Amino acid sequence: MGLTACDDGGTPDPTDSGVTPEEDGSMMMMEDSGPGPSTPVVMAFDGTDEVPADLSCRGSRTAPTGSGASTFTATADNFGASGTVDDLTVQFFPDNMPTADGTCTGTCQEVTTGPDGAATFMGEAGAWYAYRILAGEGQINGGAAMGAFVQVVHVNEVAPDDGGNTSLNAVSMSTLNTFTALLSHRQETTNGLITGQSFDCMGRPLVNANVRVFDESGQIPFGTGGSDTKDFYFSGTQVPQASARRTAEDGLYGASNVPIPADGTIRVGIYGTLEEGGAQELIGCESVRVDEGTITILNVGPERSDGPSGCSG
């Protein structure tokens, strides 16, 4: 995806930190070392403390089906910065299946975020849904600033109860550039960028988990070279940390510069150590379509009996 910085009214331009764009529009930064050979035992964060993760549903859970119709409000938040974002076009997919061609057909609902970044959608309470925020100019904090926002696709979100509220992750180009600079990663324009949250059976974020990504040929290796695919993690502040080697209390993971296979499908595996001194095991596996010029957000819980296979290797 393109990495030309734009002013979003508050997020710093990465060129101020000594980051130099390459001629092809991508960015080349320092190398990192990747995760170490062992990790602490996977835990969950209950909002206050780290507690033992509940993985009792691993292998037996199924995708949530919902409990009834829900009309709810979703607010576009300026992820990694501050404020809400108006005037962004959002496509809502109550079946959790974004269209491959970018259109809004069938059960899709297309809405433009209004004052305070709000939009109203109709779904199924407790069921998964997906949304796509189209790339475009947005007004931050009711027009206090303008920003160029990249396309975001978010899959496996849980719809709130009727009358409830939730948020949408809007990411400005300036924020994306800053994150890439902080991580010292290179993001090729033709490769994918995947991120999301990992959860236990109680829906609590996983701590000390790692991500692996797979295509139809098997695992895509992470490396330390400038053009390699790399994993990254956050620290509970919506800002990725170059030194982080596993998920923190927010459960957020990421993989940058992911080659997009011919069928467009990437499988994401969440791994972790379940006992002291043990080897990492597969905790959860989900698949998602990945597109150029798009941030793909995929939530991953414990492995499902009706879920994809192929997250081992």
PDB file of C-alpha atoms in Angstrom:
ATOM      1  CA  MET A   1       0.000   0.000   0.000  1.00  0.00           C
ATOM      2  CA  GLY A   2       1.146   3.543  -0.576  1.00  0.00           C
ATOM      3  CA  LEU A   3       3.043   5.159   2.268  1.00  0.00           C
ATOM      4  CA  THR A   4       3.047   8.836   1.358  1.00  0.00           C
ATOM      5  CA  ALA A   5       2.474  10.840   4.528  1.00  0.00           C
ATOM      6  CA  CYS A   6      -0.600  13.036   4.906  1.00  0.00           C
ATOM      7  CA  ASP A   7      -1.457  15.413   7.740  1.00  0.00           C
ATOM      8  CA  ASP A   8      -4.319  14.019   9.799  1.00  0.00           C
ATOM      9  CA  GLY A   9      -4.424  16.907  12.212  1.00  0.00           C
ATOM     10  CA  GLY A  10      -2.446  15.442  15.055  1.00  0.00           C
ATOM     11  CA  THR A  11      -0.495  12.286  14.127  1.00  0.00           C
ATOM     12  CA  PRO A  12       3.207  13.009  13.511  1.00  0.00           C
ATOM     13  CA  ASP A  13       4.689  12.628  10.037  1.00  0.00           C
ATOM     14  CA  PRO A  14       7.259   9.774  10.090  1.00  0.00           C
ATOM     15  CA  THR A  15       9.608  11.795   7.890  1.00  0.00           C
ATOM     16  CA  ASP A  16      10.205  13.945  10.952  1.00  0.00           C
ATOM     17  CA  SER A  17      11.829  10.890  12.560  1.00  0.00           C
ATOM     18  CA  GLY A  18      14.369  10.295   9.828  1.00  0.00           C
ATOM     19  CA  VAL A  19      12.370   7.775   7.771  1.00  0.00           C
ATOM     20  CA  THR A  20      13.184   7.898   4.074  1.00  0.00           C
ATOM     21  CA  PRO A  21      10.634   6.753   1.469  1.00  0.00           C
ATOM     22  CA  GLU A  22      11.942   4.489  -1.268  1.00  0.00           C
ATOM     23  CA  GLU A  23      11.528   5.402  -4.941  1.00  0.00           C
ATOM     24  CA  ASP A  24       8.745   2.826  -5.388  1.00  0.00           C
ATOM     25  CA  GLY A  25       6.602   4.455  -2.686  1.00  0.00           C
ATOM     26  CA  SER A  26       7.328   1.847  -0.028  1.00  0.00           C
ATOM     27  CA  MET A  27       9.413   2.467   3.062  1.00  0.00           C
ATOM     28  CA  MET A  28      12.662   0.858   4.087  1.00  0.00           C
ATOM     29  CA  MET A  29      13.646   0.952   7.741  1.00  0.00           C
ATOM     30  CA  MET A  30      15.948  -0.896  10.130  1.00  0.00           C
ATOM     31  CA  GLU A  31      15.775  -4.637  10.624  1.00  0.00           C
ATOM     32  CA  ASP A  32      14.438  -6.292  13.768  1.00  0.00           C
ATOM     33  CA  SER A  33      15.320  -9.596  15.371  1.00  0.00           C
ATOM     34  CA  GLY A  34      11.960 -11.403  15.660  1.00  0.00           C
ATOM     35  CA  PRO A  35      10.666 -13.375  18.631  1.00  0.00           C
ATOM     36  CA  GLY A  36      12.961 -15.485  20.758  1.00  0.00           C
ATOM     37  CA  PRO A  37      12.923 -19.309  20.928  1.00  0.00           C
ATOM     38  CA  SER A  38      10.554 -19.498  23.918  1.00  0.00           C
ATOM     39  CA  THR A  39       7.690 -17.478  25.349  1.00  0.00           C
ATOM     40  CA  PRO A  40       5.983 -17.179  28.735  1.00  0.00           C
ATOM     41  CA  VAL A  41       2.757 -19.075  29.371  1.00  0.00           C
ATOM     42  CA  VAL A  42      -0.289 -17.588  27.644  1.00  0.00           C
ATOM     43  CA  MET A  43      -2.543 -15.617  29.969  1.00  0.00           C
ATOM     44  CA  ALA A  44      -5.720 -13.545  29.579  1.00  0.00           C
ATOM     45  CA  PHE A  45      -6.318  -9.946  30.622  1.00  0.00           C
ATOM     46  CA  ASP A  46      -9.571  -9.423  32.516  1.00  0.00           C
ATOM     47  CA  GLY A  47      -9.469  -5.633  32.486  1.00  0.00           C
ATOM     48  CA  THR A  48      -7.372  -5.356  35.621  1.00  0.00           C
ATOM     49  CA  ASP A  49      -4.974  -8.284  35.904  1.00  0.00           C
ATOM     50  CA  GLU A  50      -3.431 -11.125  33.963  1.00  0.00           C
ATOM     51  CA  VAL A  51      -5.294 -14.344  34.793  1.00  0.00           C
ATOM     52  CA  PRO A  52      -5.092 -17.924  33.463  1.00  0.00           C
ATOM     53  CA  ALA A  53      -6.521 -18.084  29.949  1.00  0.00           C
ATOM     54  CA  ASP A  54      -9.684 -20.157  29.484  1.00  0.00           C
ATOM     55  CA  LEU A  55      -9.035 -22.370  26.461  1.00  0.00           C
ATOM     56  CA  SER A  56     -11.541 -25.096  27.403  1.00  0.00           C
ATOM     57  CA  CYS A  57     -13.574 -24.453  24.232  1.00  0.00           C
ATOM     58  CA  ARG A  58     -10.586 -24.927  21.911  1.00  0.00           C
ATOM     59  CA  GLY A  59     -11.562 -27.280  19.098  1.00  0.00           C
ATOM     60  CA  SER A  60     -15.246 -27.461  20.072  1.00  0.00           C
ATOM     61  CA  ARG A  61     -16.555 -23.912  19.719  1.00  0.00           C
ATOM     62  CA  THR A  62     -18.425 -22.755  16.624  1.00  0.00           C
ATOM     63  CA  ALA A  63     -19.007 -19.385  15.001  1.00  0.00           C
ATOM     64  CA  PRO A  64     -21.628 -17.383  16.939  1.00  0.00           C
ATOM     65  CA  THR A  65     -25.108 -17.440  15.381  1.00  0.00           C
ATOM     66  CA  GLY A  66     -26.774 -14.536  17.167  1.00  0.00           C
ATOM     67  CA  SER A  67     -29.839 -14.105  19.344  1.00  0.00           C
ATOM     68  CA  GLY A  68     -32.115 -11.724  17.462  1.00  0.00           C
ATOM     69  CA  ALA A  69     -32.270  -8.619  15.302  1.00  0.00           C
ATOM     70  CA  SER A  70     -30.195  -5.657  16.420  1.00  0.00           C
ATOM     71  CA  THR A  71     -30.070  -2.058  15.263  1.00  0.00           C
ATOM     72  CA  PHE A  72     -26.965  -0.450  16.690  1.00  0.00           C
ATOM     73  CA  THR A  73     -24.679   2.542  16.361  1.00  0.00           C
ATOM     74  CA  ALA A  74     -21.052   2.225  15.269  1.00  0.00           C
ATOM     75  CA  THR A  75     -18.643   5.136  15.612  1.00  0.00           C
ATOM     76  CA  ALA A  76     -15.566   5.593  13.416  1.00  0.00           C
ATOM     77  CA  ASP A  77     -12.659   6.205  15.795  1.00  0.00           C
ATOM     78  CA  ASN A  78      -9.346   7.649  14.631  1.00  0.00           C
ATOM     79  CA  PHE A  79      -7.262   4.597  15.564  1.00  0.00           C
ATOM     80  CA  GLY A  80      -3.840   5.260  16.998  1.00  0.00           C
ATOM     81  CA  ALA A  81      -4.547   8.976  17.325  1.00  0.00           C
ATOM     82  CA  SER A  82      -7.626  10.641  18.798  1.00  0.00           C
ATOM     83  CA  GLY A  83     -11.131  11.730  17.908  1.00  0.00           C
ATOM     84  CA  THR A  84     -13.910  10.467  15.666  1.00  0.00           C
ATOM     85  CA  VAL A  85     -14.086  10.645  11.872  1.00  0.00           C
ATOM     86  CA  ASP A  86     -16.998  11.968   9.783  1.00  0.00           C
ATOM     87  CA  ASP A  87     -17.678  11.564   6.044  1.00  0.00           C
ATOM     88  CA  LEU A  88     -16.206   8.080   5.633  1.00  0.00           C
ATOM     89  CA  THR A  89     -18.104   5.513   3.565  1.00  0.00           C
ATOM     90  CA  VAL A  90     -18.669   2.272   5.470  1.00  0.00           C
ATOM     91  CA  GLN A  91     -19.942  -1.003   3.994  1.00  0.00           C
ATOM     92  CA  PHE A  92     -21.538  -3.259   6.602  1.00  0.00           C
ATOM     93  CA  PHE A  93     -21.766  -7.022   5.992  1.00  0.00           C
ATOM     94  CA  PRO A  94     -24.107  -8.758   8.481  1.00  0.00           C
ATOM     95  CA  ASP A  95     -23.071 -12.153   7.064  1.00  0.00           C
ATOM     96  CA  ASN A  96     -19.399 -11.481   7.946  1.00  0.00           C
ATOM     97  CA  MET A  97     -18.421 -11.884   4.284  1.00  0.00           C
ATOM     98  CA  PRO A  98     -17.061  -8.731   2.614  1.00  0.00           C
ATOM     99  CA  THR A  99     -17.422  -8.762  -1.155  1.00  0.00           C
ATOM    100  CA  ALA A 100     -14.245  -9.553  -3.068  1.00  0.00           C
ATOM    101  CA  ASP A 101     -14.813  -6.831  -5.676  1.00  0.00           C
ATOM    102  CA  GLY A 102     -15.402  -3.977  -3.243  1.00  0.00           C
ATOM    103  CA  THR A 103     -19.077  -3.546  -4.091  1.00  0.00           C
ATOM    104  CA  CYS A 104     -21.990  -3.398  -1.658  1.00  0.00           C
ATOM    105  CA  THR A 105     -24.556  -5.955  -2.825  1.00  0.00           C
ATOM    106  CA  GLY A 106     -26.942  -8.470  -1.292  1.00  0.00           C
ATOM    107  CA  THR A 107     -27.363  -7.867   2.438  1.00  0.00           C
ATOM    108  CA  CYS A 108     -24.611  -5.232   2.508  1.00  0.00           C
ATOM    109  CA  GLN A 109     -25.527  -1.824   3.950  1.00  0.00           C
ATOM    110  CA  GLU A 110     -23.568   1.263   2.866  1.00  0.00           C
ATOM    111  CA  VAL A 111     -23.578   4.320   5.135  1.00  0.00           C
ATOM    112  CA  THR A 112     -21.555   7.530   5.421  1.00  0.00           C
ATOM    113  CA  THR A 113     -20.438   8.387   8.934  1.00  0.00           C
ATOM    114  CA  GLY A 114     -22.190  11.502  10.210  1.00  0.00           C
ATOM    115  CA  PRO A 115     -21.552  13.918  13.067  1.00  0.00           C
ATOM    116  CA  ASP A 116     -19.318  12.413  15.735  1.00  0.00           C
ATOM    117  CA  GLY A 117     -18.379   9.636  13.295  1.00  0.00           C
ATOM    118  CA  ALA A 118     -21.614   7.717  13.908  1.00  0.00           C
ATOM    119  CA  ALA A 119     -23.434   5.302  11.593  1.00  0.00           C
ATOM    120  CA  THR A 120     -26.405   2.991  12.197  1.00  0.00           C
ATOM    121  CA  PHE A 121     -26.503  -0.647  11.065  1.00  0.00           C
ATOM    122  CA  MET A 122     -28.862  -3.604  11.296  1.00  0.00           C
ATOM    123  CA  GLY A 123     -27.457  -7.000  12.198  1.00  0.00           C
ATOM    124  CA  GLU A 124     -27.916  -9.999  14.471  1.00  0.00           C
ATOM    125  CA  ALA A 125     -27.072  -9.502  18.147  1.00  0.00           C
ATOM    126  CA  GLY A 126     -24.160 -11.694  19.194  1.00  0.00           C
ATOM    127  CA  ALA A 127     -23.356 -12.827  15.645  1.00  0.00           C
ATOM    128  CA  TRP A 128     -20.245 -12.002  13.668  1.00  0.00           C
ATOM    129  CA  TYR A 129     -20.275  -9.211  11.122  1.00  0.00           C
ATOM    130  CA  ALA A 130     -17.685  -7.479   8.956  1.00  0.00           C
ATOM    131  CA  TYR A 131     -17.244  -3.953   7.684  1.00  0.00           C
ATOM    132  CA  ARG A 132     -15.190  -2.139   5.087  1.00  0.00           C
ATOM    133  CA  ILE A 133     -14.198   1.510   5.453  1.00  0.00           C
ATOM    134  CA  LEU A 134     -13.444   2.842   1.991  1.00  0.00           C
ATOM    135  CA  ALA A 135     -10.337   4.936   1.462  1.00  0.00           C
ATOM    136  CA  GLY A 136     -11.077   8.648   1.390  1.00  0.00           C
ATOM    137  CA  GLU A 137     -10.926  12.020   3.083  1.00  0.00           C
ATOM    138  CA  GLY A 138     -12.479  12.242   6.524  1.00  0.00           C
ATOM    139  CA  GLN A 139     -13.230  15.044   8.944  1.00  0.00           C
ATOM    140  CA  ILE A 140     -11.631  14.524  12.341  1.00  0.00           C
ATOM    141  CA  ASN A 141     -13.476  15.755  15.433  1.00  0.00           C
ATOM    142  CA  GLY A 142     -16.315  17.354  13.511  1.00  0.00           C
ATOM    143  CA  GLY A 143     -14.112  19.126  10.989  1.00  0.00           C
ATOM    144  CA  ALA A 144     -11.363  20.352  13.308  1.00  0.00           C
ATOM    145  CA  ALA A 145      -8.934  18.686  10.895  1.00  0.00           C
ATOM    146  CA  MET A 146      -9.011  16.705   7.653  1.00  0.00           C
ATOM    147  CA  GLY A 147      -7.182  13.466   6.979  1.00  0.00           C
ATOM    148  CA  ALA A 148      -6.642  10.893   4.236  1.00  0.00           C
ATOM    149  CA  PHE A 149      -7.813   7.484   5.460  1.00  0.00           C
ATOM    150  CA  VAL A 150      -6.794   4.094   4.068  1.00  0.00           C
ATOM    151  CA  GLN A 151      -9.154   1.228   3.309  1.00  0.00           C
ATOM    152  CA  VAL A 152      -9.832  -1.043   6.276  1.00  0.00           C
ATOM    153  CA  VAL A 153     -11.632  -4.403   6.288  1.00  0.00           C
ATOM    154  CA  HIS A 154     -12.536  -5.853   9.695  1.00  0.00           C
ATOM    155  CA  VAL A 155     -13.850  -9.425  10.023  1.00  0.00           C
ATOM    156  CA  ASN A 156     -15.249 -11.454  12.958  1.00  0.00           C
ATOM    157  CA  GLU A 157     -16.662  -8.532  14.930  1.00  0.00           C
ATOM    158  CA  VAL A 158     -19.532  -9.352  17.338  1.00  0.00           C
ATOM    159  CA  ALA A 159     -22.727  -7.319  16.923  1.00  0.00           C
ATOM    160  CA  PRO A 160     -23.999  -5.624  20.105  1.00  0.00           C
ATOM    161  CA  ASP A 161     -27.519  -6.012  21.455  1.00  0.00           C
ATOM    162  CA  ASP A 162     -30.337  -3.953  19.984  1.00  0.00           C
ATOM    163  CA  GLY A 163     -29.747  -0.280  20.735  1.00  0.00           C
ATOM    164  CA  GLY A 164     -26.106  -0.881  21.603  1.00  0.00           C
ATOM    165  CA  ASN A 165     -22.943   0.870  20.532  1.00  0.00           C
ATOM    166  CA  THR A 166     -19.602  -0.206  19.130  1.00  0.00           C
ATOM    167  CA  SER A 167     -16.647   1.301  17.278  1.00  0.00           C
ATOM    168  CA  LEU A 168     -15.088   1.153  13.814  1.00  0.00           C
ATOM    169  CA  ASN A 169     -11.323   1.350  13.302  1.00  0.00           C
ATOM    170  CA  ALA A 170     -10.508   4.208  10.922  1.00  0.00           C
ATOM    171  CA  VAL A 171      -6.776   4.482  10.144  1.00  0.00           C
ATOM    172  CA  SER A 172      -5.271   7.589   8.573  1.00  0.00           C
ATOM    173  CA  MET A 173      -2.399   7.407   6.121  1.00  0.00           C
ATOM    174  CA  SER A 174      -0.324   9.490   8.507  1.00  0.00           C
ATOM    175  CA  THR A 175      -0.935   7.026  11.345  1.00  0.00           C
ATOM    176  CA  LEU A 176      -0.048   4.096   9.073  1.00  0.00           C
ATOM    177  CA  ASN A 177       3.202   5.795   8.078  1.00  0.00           C
ATOM    178  CA  THR A 178       4.049   6.507  11.701  1.00  0.00           C
ATOM    179  CA  PHE A 179       3.372   2.911  12.749  1.00  0.00           C
ATOM    180  CA  THR A 180       5.541   1.585   9.932  1.00  0.00           C
ATOM    181  CA  ALA A 181       8.344   3.889  10.999  1.00  0.00           C
ATOM    182  CA  LEU A 182       8.059   2.917  14.662  1.00  0.00           C
ATOM    183  CA  LEU A 183       8.279  -0.758  13.718  1.00  0.00           C
ATOM    184  CA  SER A 184      11.177  -0.304  11.291  1.00  0.00           C
ATOM    185  CA  HIS A 185       9.258  -2.367   8.729  1.00  0.00           C
ATOM    186  CA  ARG A 186       8.943  -2.099   4.974  1.00  0.00           C
ATOM    187  CA  GLN A 187       5.465  -2.449   3.496  1.00  0.00           C
ATOM    188  CA  GLU A 188       5.436  -3.208  -0.240  1.00  0.00           C
ATOM    189  CA  THR A 189       2.542  -1.713  -2.186  1.00  0.00           C
ATOM    190  CA  THR A 190       1.494  -5.138  -3.507  1.00  0.00           C
ATOM    191  CA  ASN A 191       1.602  -6.991  -0.183  1.00  0.00           C
ATOM    192  CA  GLY A 192      -0.923  -7.249   2.630  1.00  0.00           C
ATOM    193  CA  LEU A 193      -1.020  -5.838   6.150  1.00  0.00           C
ATOM    194  CA  ILE A 194      -2.934  -7.933   8.708  1.00  0.00           C
ATOM    195  CA  THR A 195      -3.720  -7.141  12.320  1.00  0.00           C
ATOM    196  CA  GLY A 196      -6.363  -7.976  14.898  1.00  0.00           C
ATOM    197  CA  GLN A 197      -7.084  -9.223  18.406  1.00  0.00           C
ATOM    198  CA  SER A 198      -6.663 -12.640  19.971  1.00  0.00           C
ATOM    199  CA  PHE A 199      -9.103 -13.909  22.621  1.00  0.00           C
ATOM    200  CA  ASP A 200      -9.734 -16.795  25.012  1.00  0.00           C
ATOM    201  CA  CYS A 201     -13.059 -18.643  25.422  1.00  0.00           C
ATOM    202  CA  MET A 202     -14.418 -15.847  27.621  1.00  0.00           C
ATOM    203  CA  GLY A 203     -13.614 -13.164  25.066  1.00  0.00           C
ATOM    204  CA  ARG A 204     -10.681 -11.804  27.052  1.00  0.00           C
ATOM    205  CA  PRO A 205      -7.536 -10.618  25.220  1.00  0.00           C
ATOM    206  CA  LEU A 206      -4.659 -13.097  25.174  1.00  0.00           C
ATOM    207  CA  VAL A 207      -1.298 -12.105  26.641  1.00  0.00           C
ATOM    208  CA  ASN A 208       2.008 -13.742  25.531  1.00  0.00           C
ATOM    209  CA  ALA A 209       0.602 -15.159  22.272  1.00  0.00           C
ATOM    210  CA  ASN A 210       2.298 -15.111  18.859  1.00  0.00           C
ATOM    211  CA  VAL A 211       0.954 -14.935  15.320  1.00  0.00           C
ATOM    212  CA  ARG A 212       1.843 -17.075  12.303  1.00  0.00           C
ATOM    213  CA  VAL A 213       0.465 -16.627   8.776  1.00  0.00           C
ATOM    214  CA  PHE A 214      -0.153 -19.215   6.060  1.00  0.00           C
ATOM    215  CA  ASP A 215      -1.066 -19.378   2.375  1.00  0.00           C
ATOM    216  CA  GLU A 216      -2.013 -22.370   0.232  1.00  0.00           C
ATOM    217  CA  SER A 217       1.614 -23.562   0.258  1.00  0.00           C
ATOM    218  CA  GLY A 218       2.065 -23.484   4.031  1.00  0.00           C
ATOM    219  CA  GLN A 219       3.566 -21.123   6.575  1.00  0.00           C
ATOM    220  CA  ILE A 220       4.922 -17.789   5.367  1.00  0.00           C
ATOM    221  CA  PRO A 221       8.187 -17.346   7.274  1.00  0.00           C
ATOM    222  CA  PHE A 222       8.962 -14.199   9.212  1.00  0.00           C
ATOM    223  CA  GLY A 223      12.397 -12.733   8.617  1.00  0.00           C
ATOM    224  CA  THR A 224      14.644  -9.831   9.502  1.00  0.00           C
ATOM    225  CA  GLY A 225      15.539  -8.634   6.000  1.00  0.00           C
ATOM    226  CA  GLY A 226      14.227  -5.378   4.626  1.00  0.00           C
ATOM    227  CA  SER A 227      11.671  -7.020   2.328  1.00  0.00           C
ATOM    228  CA  ASP A 228      10.694  -9.913   4.629  1.00  0.00           C
ATOM    229  CA  THR A 229       7.307 -10.584   6.183  1.00  0.00           C
ATOM    230  CA  LYS A 230       7.396  -9.644   9.880  1.00  0.00           C
ATOM    231  CA  ASP A 231       5.166  -9.981  12.912  1.00  0.00           C
ATOM    232  CA  PHE A 232       4.514  -7.137  15.338  1.00  0.00           C
ATOM    233  CA  TYR A 233       2.643  -6.480  18.574  1.00  0.00           C
ATOM    234  CA  PHE A 234       1.192  -3.624  20.616  1.00  0.00           C
ATOM    235  CA  SER A 235       1.403  -2.602  24.277  1.00  0.00           C
ATOM    236  CA  GLY A 236      -2.124  -1.659  25.302  1.00  0.00           C
ATOM    237  CA  THR A 237      -1.934   1.869  23.869  1.00  0.00           C
ATOM    238  CA  GLN A 238      -3.033   1.364  20.222  1.00  0.00           C
ATOM    239  CA  VAL A 239       0.596   1.942  19.254  1.00  0.00           C
ATOM    240  CA  PRO A 240       2.815  -0.940  18.045  1.00  0.00           C
ATOM    241  CA  GLN A 241       6.119  -1.519  19.808  1.00  0.00           C
ATOM    242  CA  ALA A 242       9.218  -2.524  17.843  1.00  0.00           C
ATOM    243  CA  SER A 243      10.634  -4.348  20.864  1.00  0.00           C
ATOM    244  CA  ALA A 244       7.466  -6.370  21.592  1.00  0.00           C
ATOM    245  CA  ARG A 245       7.756 -10.098  20.844  1.00  0.00           C
ATOM    246  CA  ARG A 246       4.270 -11.277  21.832  1.00  0.00           C
ATOM    247  CA  THR A 247       0.785  -9.959  22.566  1.00  0.00           C
ATOM    248  CA  ALA A 248       0.235  -7.662  25.539  1.00  0.00           C
ATOM    249  CA  GLU A 249      -2.883  -6.894  27.584  1.00  0.00           C
ATOM    250  CA  ASP A 250      -4.775  -5.714  24.477  1.00  0.00           C
ATOM    251  CA  GLY A 251      -4.285  -9.054  22.677  1.00  0.00           C
ATOM    252  CA  LEU A 252      -3.322  -7.220  19.482  1.00  0.00           C
ATOM    253  CA  TYR A 253      -1.097  -8.895  16.878  1.00  0.00           C
ATOM    254  CA  GLY A 254       0.045  -7.956  13.389  1.00  0.00           C
ATOM    255  CA  ALA A 255       1.906  -9.151  10.299  1.00  0.00           C
ATOM    256  CA  SER A 256       3.348  -6.727   7.762  1.00  0.00           C
ATOM    257  CA  ASN A 257       4.455  -7.156   4.150  1.00  0.00           C
ATOM    258  CA  VAL A 258       2.478 -10.392   3.710  1.00  0.00           C
ATOM    259  CA  PRO A 259       2.633 -11.728   0.123  1.00  0.00           C
ATOM    260  CA  ILE A 260      -0.894 -12.068  -1.239  1.00  0.00           C
ATOM    261  CA  PRO A 261      -1.491 -15.502  -2.831  1.00  0.00           C
ATOM    262  CA  ALA A 262      -3.384 -16.026  -6.071  1.00  0.00           C
ATOM    263  CA  ASP A 263      -6.627 -16.862  -4.265  1.00  0.00           C
ATOM    264  CA  GLY A 264      -6.232 -13.883  -1.924  1.00  0.00           C
ATOM    265  CA  THR A 265      -6.747 -16.014   1.198  1.00  0.00           C
ATOM    266  CA  ILE A 266      -4.445 -15.909   4.213  1.00  0.00           C
ATOM    267  CA  ARG A 267      -4.887 -18.100   7.284  1.00  0.00           C
ATOM    268  CA  VAL A 268      -3.887 -16.593  10.603  1.00  0.00           C
ATOM    269  CA  GLY A 269      -2.815 -18.837  13.475  1.00  0.00           C
ATOM    270  CA  ILE A 270      -2.453 -17.702  17.081  1.00  0.00           C
ATOM    271  CA  TYR A 271       0.099 -19.741  19.026  1.00  0.00           C
ATOM    272  CA  GLY A 272       1.166 -19.848  22.649  1.00  0.00           C
ATOM    273  CA  THR A 273       2.856 -21.840  25.382  1.00  0.00           C
ATOM    274  CA  LEU A 274       0.264 -23.448  27.665  1.00  0.00           C
ATOM    275  CA  GLU A 275       2.577 -24.672  30.416  1.00  0.00           C
ATOM    276  CA  GLU A 276       5.980 -23.709  31.743  1.00  0.00           C
ATOM    277  CA  GLY A 277       8.737 -25.073  29.538  1.00  0.00           C
ATOM    278  CA  GLY A 278       6.279 -26.378  26.947  1.00  0.00           C
ATOM    279  CA  ALA A 279       6.356 -25.895  23.201  1.00  0.00           C
ATOM    280  CA  GLN A 280       4.047 -23.431  21.517  1.00  0.00           C
ATOM    281  CA  GLU A 281       0.673 -24.861  20.498  1.00  0.00           C
ATOM    282  CA  LEU A 282      -1.996 -23.689  18.083  1.00  0.00           C
ATOM    283  CA  ILE A 283      -4.675 -21.797  20.000  1.00  0.00           C
ATOM    284  CA  GLY A 284      -6.831 -20.406  17.206  1.00  0.00           C
ATOM    285  CA  CYS A 285      -7.038 -20.328  13.418  1.00  0.00           C
ATOM    286  CA  GLU A 286      -9.075 -18.101  11.087  1.00  0.00           C
ATOM    287  CA  SER A 287      -8.889 -17.271   7.390  1.00  0.00           C
ATOM    288  CA  VAL A 288      -9.455 -13.966   5.636  1.00  0.00           C
ATOM    289  CA  ARG A 289      -9.225 -12.417   2.199  1.00  0.00           C
ATOM    290  CA  VAL A 290      -6.350  -9.933   1.940  1.00  0.00           C
ATOM    291  CA  ASP A 291      -6.192  -7.142  -0.637  1.00  0.00           C
ATOM    292  CA  GLU A 292      -3.623  -4.596  -1.755  1.00  0.00           C
ATOM    293  CA  GLY A 293      -3.931  -1.127  -0.277  1.00  0.00           C
ATOM    294  CA  THR A 294      -6.001  -2.422   2.624  1.00  0.00           C
ATOM    295  CA  ILE A 295      -5.465  -2.956   6.330  1.00  0.00           C
ATOM    296  CA  THR A 296      -7.105  -6.300   7.107  1.00  0.00           C
ATOM    297  CA  ILE A 297      -8.272  -6.737  10.707  1.00  0.00           C
ATOM    298  CA  LEU A 298      -9.111 -10.277  11.822  1.00  0.00           C
ATOM    299  CA  ASN A 299     -10.241 -11.283  15.305  1.00  0.00           C
ATOM    300  CA  VAL A 300      -9.050 -14.759  16.328  1.00  0.00           C
ATOM    301  CA  GLY A 301     -10.450 -16.793  19.221  1.00  0.00           C
ATOM    302  CA  PRO A 302      -9.800 -20.421  20.191  1.00  0.00           C
ATOM    303  CA  GLU A 303      -9.881 -22.972  17.375  1.00  0.00           C
ATOM    304  CA  ARG A 304     -13.385 -23.715  16.023  1.00  0.00           C
ATOM    305  CA  SER A 305     -14.815 -27.096  15.031  1.00  0.00           C
ATOM    306  CA  ASP A 306     -16.391 -25.335  12.034  1.00  0.00           C
ATOM    307  CA  GLY A 307     -13.335 -23.187  11.341  1.00  0.00           C
ATOM    308  CA  PRO A 308     -10.557 -23.401   8.757  1.00  0.00           C
ATOM    309  CA  SER A 309      -7.653 -25.826   8.912  1.00  0.00           C
ATOM    310  CA  GLY A 310      -4.115 -25.286   7.710  1.00  0.00           C
ATOM    311  CA  CYS A 311      -2.726 -23.109  10.515  1.00  0.00           C
ATOM    312  CA  SER A 312       0.078 -25.505  11.403  1.00  0.00           C
ATOM    313  CA  GLY A 313       3.579 -25.752  10.111  1.00  0.00           C
TER     314      GLY A 313
END
